[in-house]
PDB file of C-alpha atoms in Angstrom:
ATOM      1  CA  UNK A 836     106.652 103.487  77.111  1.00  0.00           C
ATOM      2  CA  UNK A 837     109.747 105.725  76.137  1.00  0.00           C
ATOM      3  CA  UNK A 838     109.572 107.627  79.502  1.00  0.00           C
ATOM      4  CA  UNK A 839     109.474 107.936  83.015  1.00  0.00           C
ATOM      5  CA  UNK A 840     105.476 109.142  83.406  1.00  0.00           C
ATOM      6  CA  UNK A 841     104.664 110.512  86.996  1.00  0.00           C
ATOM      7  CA  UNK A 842     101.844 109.632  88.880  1.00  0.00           C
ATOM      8  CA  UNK A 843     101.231 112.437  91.996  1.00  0.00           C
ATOM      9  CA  UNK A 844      99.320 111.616  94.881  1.00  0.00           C
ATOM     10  CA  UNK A 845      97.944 115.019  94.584  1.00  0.00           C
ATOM     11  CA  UNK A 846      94.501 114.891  93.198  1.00  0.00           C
ATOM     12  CA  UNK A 847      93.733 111.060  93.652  1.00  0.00           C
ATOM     13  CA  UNK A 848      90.108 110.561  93.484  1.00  0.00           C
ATOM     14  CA  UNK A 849      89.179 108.843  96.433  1.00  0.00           C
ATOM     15  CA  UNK A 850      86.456 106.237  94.976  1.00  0.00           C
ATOM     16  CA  UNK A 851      83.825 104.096  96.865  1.00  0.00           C
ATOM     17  CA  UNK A 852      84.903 100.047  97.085  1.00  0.00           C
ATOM     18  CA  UNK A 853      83.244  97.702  95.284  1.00  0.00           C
ATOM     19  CA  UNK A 854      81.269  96.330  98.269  1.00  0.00           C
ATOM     20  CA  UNK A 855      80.887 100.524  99.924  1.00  0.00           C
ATOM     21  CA  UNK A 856      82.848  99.606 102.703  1.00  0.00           C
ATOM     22  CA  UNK A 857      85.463 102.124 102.226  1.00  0.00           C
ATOM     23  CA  UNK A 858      87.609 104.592  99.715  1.00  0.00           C
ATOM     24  CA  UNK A 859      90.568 103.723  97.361  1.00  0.00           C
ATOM     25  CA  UNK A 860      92.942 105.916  95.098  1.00  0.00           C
ATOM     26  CA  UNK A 861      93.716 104.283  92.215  1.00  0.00           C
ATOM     27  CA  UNK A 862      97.553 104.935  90.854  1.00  0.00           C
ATOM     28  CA  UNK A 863      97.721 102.725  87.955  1.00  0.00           C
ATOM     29  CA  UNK A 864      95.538 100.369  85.962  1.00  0.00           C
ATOM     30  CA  UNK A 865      95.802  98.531  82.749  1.00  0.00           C
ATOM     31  CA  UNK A 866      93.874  99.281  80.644  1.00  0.00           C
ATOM     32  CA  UNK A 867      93.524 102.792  81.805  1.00  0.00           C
ATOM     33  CA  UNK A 868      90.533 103.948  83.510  1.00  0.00           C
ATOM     34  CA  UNK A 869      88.989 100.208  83.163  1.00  0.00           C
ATOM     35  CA  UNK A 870      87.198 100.576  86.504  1.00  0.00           C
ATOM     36  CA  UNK A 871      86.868  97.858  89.101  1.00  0.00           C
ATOM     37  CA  UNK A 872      86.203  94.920  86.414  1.00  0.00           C
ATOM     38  CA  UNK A 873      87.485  95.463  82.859  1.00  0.00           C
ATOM     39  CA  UNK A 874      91.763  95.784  84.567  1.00  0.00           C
ATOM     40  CA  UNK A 875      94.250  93.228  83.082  1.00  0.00           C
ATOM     41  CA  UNK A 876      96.177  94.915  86.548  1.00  0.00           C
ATOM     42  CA  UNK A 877      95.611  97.665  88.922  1.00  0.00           C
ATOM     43  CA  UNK A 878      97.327  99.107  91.922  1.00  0.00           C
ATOM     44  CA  UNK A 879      95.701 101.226  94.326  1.00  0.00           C
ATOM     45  CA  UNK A 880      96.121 102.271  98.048  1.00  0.00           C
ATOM     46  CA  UNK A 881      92.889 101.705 100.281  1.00  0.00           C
ATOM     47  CA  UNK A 882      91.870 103.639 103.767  1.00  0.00           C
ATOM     48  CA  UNK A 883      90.737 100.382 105.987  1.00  0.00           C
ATOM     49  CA  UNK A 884      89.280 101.865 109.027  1.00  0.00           C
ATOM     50  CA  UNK A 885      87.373  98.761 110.737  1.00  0.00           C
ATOM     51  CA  UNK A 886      86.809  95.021 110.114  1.00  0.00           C
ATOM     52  CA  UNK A 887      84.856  94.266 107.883  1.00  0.00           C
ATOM     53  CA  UNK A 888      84.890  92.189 104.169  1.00  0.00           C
ATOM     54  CA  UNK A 889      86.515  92.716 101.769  1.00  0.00           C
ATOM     55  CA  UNK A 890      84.992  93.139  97.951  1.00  0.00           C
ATOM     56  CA  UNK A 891      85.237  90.028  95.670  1.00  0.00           C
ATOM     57  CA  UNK A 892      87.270  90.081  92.129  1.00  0.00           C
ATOM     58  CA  UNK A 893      86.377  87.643  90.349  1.00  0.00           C
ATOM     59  CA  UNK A 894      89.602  85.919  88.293  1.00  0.00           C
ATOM     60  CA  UNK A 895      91.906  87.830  90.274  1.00  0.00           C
ATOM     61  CA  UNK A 896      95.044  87.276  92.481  1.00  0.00           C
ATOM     62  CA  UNK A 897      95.724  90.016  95.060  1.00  0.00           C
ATOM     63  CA  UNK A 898      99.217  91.048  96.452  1.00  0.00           C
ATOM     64  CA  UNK A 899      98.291  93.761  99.566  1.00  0.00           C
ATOM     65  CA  UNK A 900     100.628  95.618 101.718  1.00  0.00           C
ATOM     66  CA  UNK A 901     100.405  97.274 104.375  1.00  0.00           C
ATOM     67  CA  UNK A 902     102.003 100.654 104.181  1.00  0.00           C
ATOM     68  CA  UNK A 903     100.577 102.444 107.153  1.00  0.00           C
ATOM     69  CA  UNK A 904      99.209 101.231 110.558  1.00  0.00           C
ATOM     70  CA  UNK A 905      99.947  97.905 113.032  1.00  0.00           C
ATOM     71  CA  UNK A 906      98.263  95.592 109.842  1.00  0.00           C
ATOM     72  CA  UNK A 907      95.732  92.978 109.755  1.00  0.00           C
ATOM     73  CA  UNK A 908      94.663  89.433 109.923  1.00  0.00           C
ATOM     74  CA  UNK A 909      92.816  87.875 107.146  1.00  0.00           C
ATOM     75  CA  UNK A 910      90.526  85.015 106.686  1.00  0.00           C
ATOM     76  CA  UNK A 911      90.994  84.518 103.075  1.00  0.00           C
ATOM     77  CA  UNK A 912      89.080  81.292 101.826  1.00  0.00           C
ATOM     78  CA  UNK A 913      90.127  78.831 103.827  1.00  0.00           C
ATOM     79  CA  UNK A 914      93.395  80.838 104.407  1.00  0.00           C
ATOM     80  CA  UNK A 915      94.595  82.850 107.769  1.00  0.00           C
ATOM     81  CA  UNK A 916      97.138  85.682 106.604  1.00  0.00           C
ATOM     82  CA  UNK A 917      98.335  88.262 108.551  1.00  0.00           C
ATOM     83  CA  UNK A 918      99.702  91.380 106.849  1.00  0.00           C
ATOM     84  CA  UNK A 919     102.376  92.756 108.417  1.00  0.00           C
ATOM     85  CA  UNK A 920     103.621  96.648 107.503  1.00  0.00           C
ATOM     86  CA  UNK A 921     105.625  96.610 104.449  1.00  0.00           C
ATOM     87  CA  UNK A 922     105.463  92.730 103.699  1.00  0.00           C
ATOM     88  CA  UNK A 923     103.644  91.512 100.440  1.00  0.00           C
ATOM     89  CA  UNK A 924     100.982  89.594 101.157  1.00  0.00           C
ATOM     90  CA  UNK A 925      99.566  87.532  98.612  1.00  0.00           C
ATOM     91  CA  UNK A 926      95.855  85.562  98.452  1.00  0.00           C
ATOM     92  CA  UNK A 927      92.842  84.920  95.784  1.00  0.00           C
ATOM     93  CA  UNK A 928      91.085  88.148  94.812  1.00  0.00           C
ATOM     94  CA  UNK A 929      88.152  86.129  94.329  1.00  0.00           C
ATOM     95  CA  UNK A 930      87.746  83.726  97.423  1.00  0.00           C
ATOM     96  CA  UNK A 931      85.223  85.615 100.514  1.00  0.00           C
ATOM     97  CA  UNK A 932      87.917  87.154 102.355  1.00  0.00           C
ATOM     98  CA  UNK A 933      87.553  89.108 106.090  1.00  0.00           C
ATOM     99  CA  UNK A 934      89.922  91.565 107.455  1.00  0.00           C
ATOM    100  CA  UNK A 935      90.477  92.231 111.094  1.00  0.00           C
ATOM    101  CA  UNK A 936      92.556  95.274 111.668  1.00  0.00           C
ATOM    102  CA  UNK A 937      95.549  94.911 114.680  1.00  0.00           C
ATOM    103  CA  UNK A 938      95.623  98.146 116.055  1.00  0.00           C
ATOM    104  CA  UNK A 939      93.803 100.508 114.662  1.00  0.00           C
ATOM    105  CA  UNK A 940      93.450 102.381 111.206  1.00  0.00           C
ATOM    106  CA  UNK A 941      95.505 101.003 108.157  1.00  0.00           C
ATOM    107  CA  UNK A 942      96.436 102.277 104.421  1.00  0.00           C
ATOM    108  CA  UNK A 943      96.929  98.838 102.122  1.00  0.00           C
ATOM    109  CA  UNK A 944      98.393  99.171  98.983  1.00  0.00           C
ATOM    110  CA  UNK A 945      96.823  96.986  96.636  1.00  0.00           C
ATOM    111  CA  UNK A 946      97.924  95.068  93.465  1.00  0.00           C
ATOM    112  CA  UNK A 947      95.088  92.815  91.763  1.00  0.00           C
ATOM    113  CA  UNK A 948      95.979  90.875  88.324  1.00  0.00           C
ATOM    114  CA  UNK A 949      94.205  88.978  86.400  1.00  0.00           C
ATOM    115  CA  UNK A 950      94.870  85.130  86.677  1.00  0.00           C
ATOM    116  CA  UNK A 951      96.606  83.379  83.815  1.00  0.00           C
ATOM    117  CA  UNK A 952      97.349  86.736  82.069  1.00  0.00           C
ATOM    118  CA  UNK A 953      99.305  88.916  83.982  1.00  0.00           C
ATOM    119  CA  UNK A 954     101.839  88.159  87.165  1.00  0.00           C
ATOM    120  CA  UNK A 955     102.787  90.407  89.620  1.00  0.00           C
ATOM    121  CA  UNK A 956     105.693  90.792  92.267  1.00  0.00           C
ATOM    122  CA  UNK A 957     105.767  93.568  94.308  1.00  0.00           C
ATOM    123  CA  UNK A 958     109.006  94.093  96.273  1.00  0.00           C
ATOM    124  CA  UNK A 959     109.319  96.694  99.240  1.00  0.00           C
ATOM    125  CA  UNK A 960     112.623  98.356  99.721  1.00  0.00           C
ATOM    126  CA  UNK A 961     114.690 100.950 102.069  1.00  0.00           C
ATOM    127  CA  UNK A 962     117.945 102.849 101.121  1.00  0.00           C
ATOM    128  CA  UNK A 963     119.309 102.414  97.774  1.00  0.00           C
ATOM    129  CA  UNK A 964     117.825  99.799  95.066  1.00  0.00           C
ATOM    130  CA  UNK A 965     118.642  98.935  91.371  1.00  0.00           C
ATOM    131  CA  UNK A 966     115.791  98.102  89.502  1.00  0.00           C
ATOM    132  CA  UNK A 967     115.867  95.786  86.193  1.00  0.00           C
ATOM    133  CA  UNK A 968     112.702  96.894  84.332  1.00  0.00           C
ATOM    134  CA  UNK A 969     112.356  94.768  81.442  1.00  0.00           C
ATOM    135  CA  UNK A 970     111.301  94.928  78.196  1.00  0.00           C
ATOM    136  CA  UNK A 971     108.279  92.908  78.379  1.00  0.00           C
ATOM    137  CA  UNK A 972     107.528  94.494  81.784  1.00  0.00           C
ATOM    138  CA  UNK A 973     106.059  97.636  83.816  1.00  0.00           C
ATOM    139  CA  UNK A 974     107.635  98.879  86.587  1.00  0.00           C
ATOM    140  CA  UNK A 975     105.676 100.711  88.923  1.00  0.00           C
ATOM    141  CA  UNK A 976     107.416 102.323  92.050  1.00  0.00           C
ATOM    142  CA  UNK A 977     105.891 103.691  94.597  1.00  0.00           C
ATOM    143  CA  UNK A 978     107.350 106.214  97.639  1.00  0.00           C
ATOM    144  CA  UNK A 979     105.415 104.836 100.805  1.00  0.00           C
ATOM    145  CA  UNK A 980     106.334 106.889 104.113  1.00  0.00           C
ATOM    146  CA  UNK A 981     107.999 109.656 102.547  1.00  0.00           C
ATOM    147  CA  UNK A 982     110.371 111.590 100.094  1.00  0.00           C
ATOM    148  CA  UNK A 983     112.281 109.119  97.733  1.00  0.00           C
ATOM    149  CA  UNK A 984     114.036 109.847  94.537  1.00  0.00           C
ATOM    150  CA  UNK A 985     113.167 107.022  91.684  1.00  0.00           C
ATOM    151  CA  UNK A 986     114.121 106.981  88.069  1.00  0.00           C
ATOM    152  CA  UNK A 987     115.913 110.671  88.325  1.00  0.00           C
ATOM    153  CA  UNK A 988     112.426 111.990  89.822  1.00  0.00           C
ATOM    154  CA  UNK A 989     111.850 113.437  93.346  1.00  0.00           C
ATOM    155  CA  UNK A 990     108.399 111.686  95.009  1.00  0.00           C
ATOM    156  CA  UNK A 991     106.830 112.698  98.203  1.00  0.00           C
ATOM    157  CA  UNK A 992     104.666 110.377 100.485  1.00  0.00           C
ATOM    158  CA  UNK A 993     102.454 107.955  97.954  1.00  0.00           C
ATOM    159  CA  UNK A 994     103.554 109.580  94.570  1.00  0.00           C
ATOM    160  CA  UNK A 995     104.696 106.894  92.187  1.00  0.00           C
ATOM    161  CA  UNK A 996     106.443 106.263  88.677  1.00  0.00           C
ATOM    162  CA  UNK A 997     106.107 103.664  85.785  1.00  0.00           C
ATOM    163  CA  UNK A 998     109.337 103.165  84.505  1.00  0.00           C
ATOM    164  CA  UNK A 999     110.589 102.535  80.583  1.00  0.00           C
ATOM    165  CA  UNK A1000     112.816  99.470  79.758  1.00  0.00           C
ATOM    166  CA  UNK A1001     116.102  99.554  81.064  1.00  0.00           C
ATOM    167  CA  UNK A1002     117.454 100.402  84.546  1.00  0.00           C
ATOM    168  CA  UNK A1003     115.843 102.445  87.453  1.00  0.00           C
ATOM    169  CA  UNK A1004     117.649 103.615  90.437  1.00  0.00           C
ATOM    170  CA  UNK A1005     115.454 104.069  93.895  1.00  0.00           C
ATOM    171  CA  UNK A1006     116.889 106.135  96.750  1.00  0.00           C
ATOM    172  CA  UNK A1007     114.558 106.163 100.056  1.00  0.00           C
ATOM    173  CA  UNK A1008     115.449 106.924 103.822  1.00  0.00           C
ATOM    174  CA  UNK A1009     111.861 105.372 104.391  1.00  0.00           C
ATOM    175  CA  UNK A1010     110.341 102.553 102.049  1.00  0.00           C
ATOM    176  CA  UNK A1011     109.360 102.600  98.576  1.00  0.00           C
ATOM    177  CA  UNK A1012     107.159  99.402  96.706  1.00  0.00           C
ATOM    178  CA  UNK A1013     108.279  98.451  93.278  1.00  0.00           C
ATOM    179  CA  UNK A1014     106.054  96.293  91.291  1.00  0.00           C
ATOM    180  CA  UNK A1015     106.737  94.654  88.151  1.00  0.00           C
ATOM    181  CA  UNK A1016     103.642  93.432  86.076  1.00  0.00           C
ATOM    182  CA  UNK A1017     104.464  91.164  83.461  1.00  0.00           C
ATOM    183  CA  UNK A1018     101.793  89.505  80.968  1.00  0.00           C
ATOM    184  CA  UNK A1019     101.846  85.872  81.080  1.00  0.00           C
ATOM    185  CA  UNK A1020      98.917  84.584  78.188  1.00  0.00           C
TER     186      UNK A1020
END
């Protein structure tokens, strides 16, 4: 990539989950516009309105956040998670997992990679943030509760950027995700 590309929440399809228990906007995927089974890695923010299960990815490892609402619990596997606002948290995109929202409605951002060829880390931030994106890398930042300037662009509420080699600055009164995907095999 040679430069910043934009990704506007504007205009985000909002597409059925796998198992039709809710909606999801996808922001990024590799490769693009793989759907929900062909993606080395996608990121995507889901509307989680009641408990219920969540859908099974096969080969997958899943790093969800919760960017809006009290959060959840999850049985993942064998596994009990909670998921806190605005702390990654990471579990097996293919083992039966339940959610069990805290308080009400939630917005997750999602990150799924596949095992063995890609990793993820997704890091949530506040205030001012250098970002290393390297060469072997994408960067993905993401403006969660509100305006943020990343990369020399102004984002509003969910708007996002993937970022070119090099260095990234990230300026946010609220909280902004980045998320580095880098392919391991």
């Amino acid at each position: 990539m040679t430069g910043v590309r934009v990704l506007r929440a504007a205009g985000r399809p909002a597409v059925p989950w796998k198992n039709g228990g809710g909606v999801t906007r996808e922001i990024a995927a590799l490769p693009e516009a793989a759907g929900t089974d062909g993606f080395d890695w996608r990121v995507s923010l889901a509307d989680v309105h009641q408990d219920g299960p969540f859908s099974a990815f096969p080969g997958t490892e899943r790093v969800l956040t919760v960017v809006d609402g009290a959060g959840m619990d999850l049985d993942a596997g064998a596994r009990r998670l909670r998921a806190a606002p605005c702390a990654p948290c990471p579990f097996p995109g293919d083992v039966p997992t339940y959610g069990r929202l805290l308080a009400g409605p939630v917005v997750n951002l999602n990150v799924m990679h596949r095992r063995g060829a890609v990793a993820a880390d997704v890091t949530v931030v506040r205030g001012g943030y250098a970002v290393a994106v390297p060469a072997d890398a994408t960067v993905l930042i993401v403006a969660l509760d509100g305006p943020a300037r990343a990369a020399g662009t102004e984002l509003g509420r969910y708007d996002a950027v993937l970022c070119p080699a090099g260095r990234a600055e990230v300026r946010t009164e609220g909280y902004a995700a980045v998320v580095t995907l880098r392919r391991t095999g």
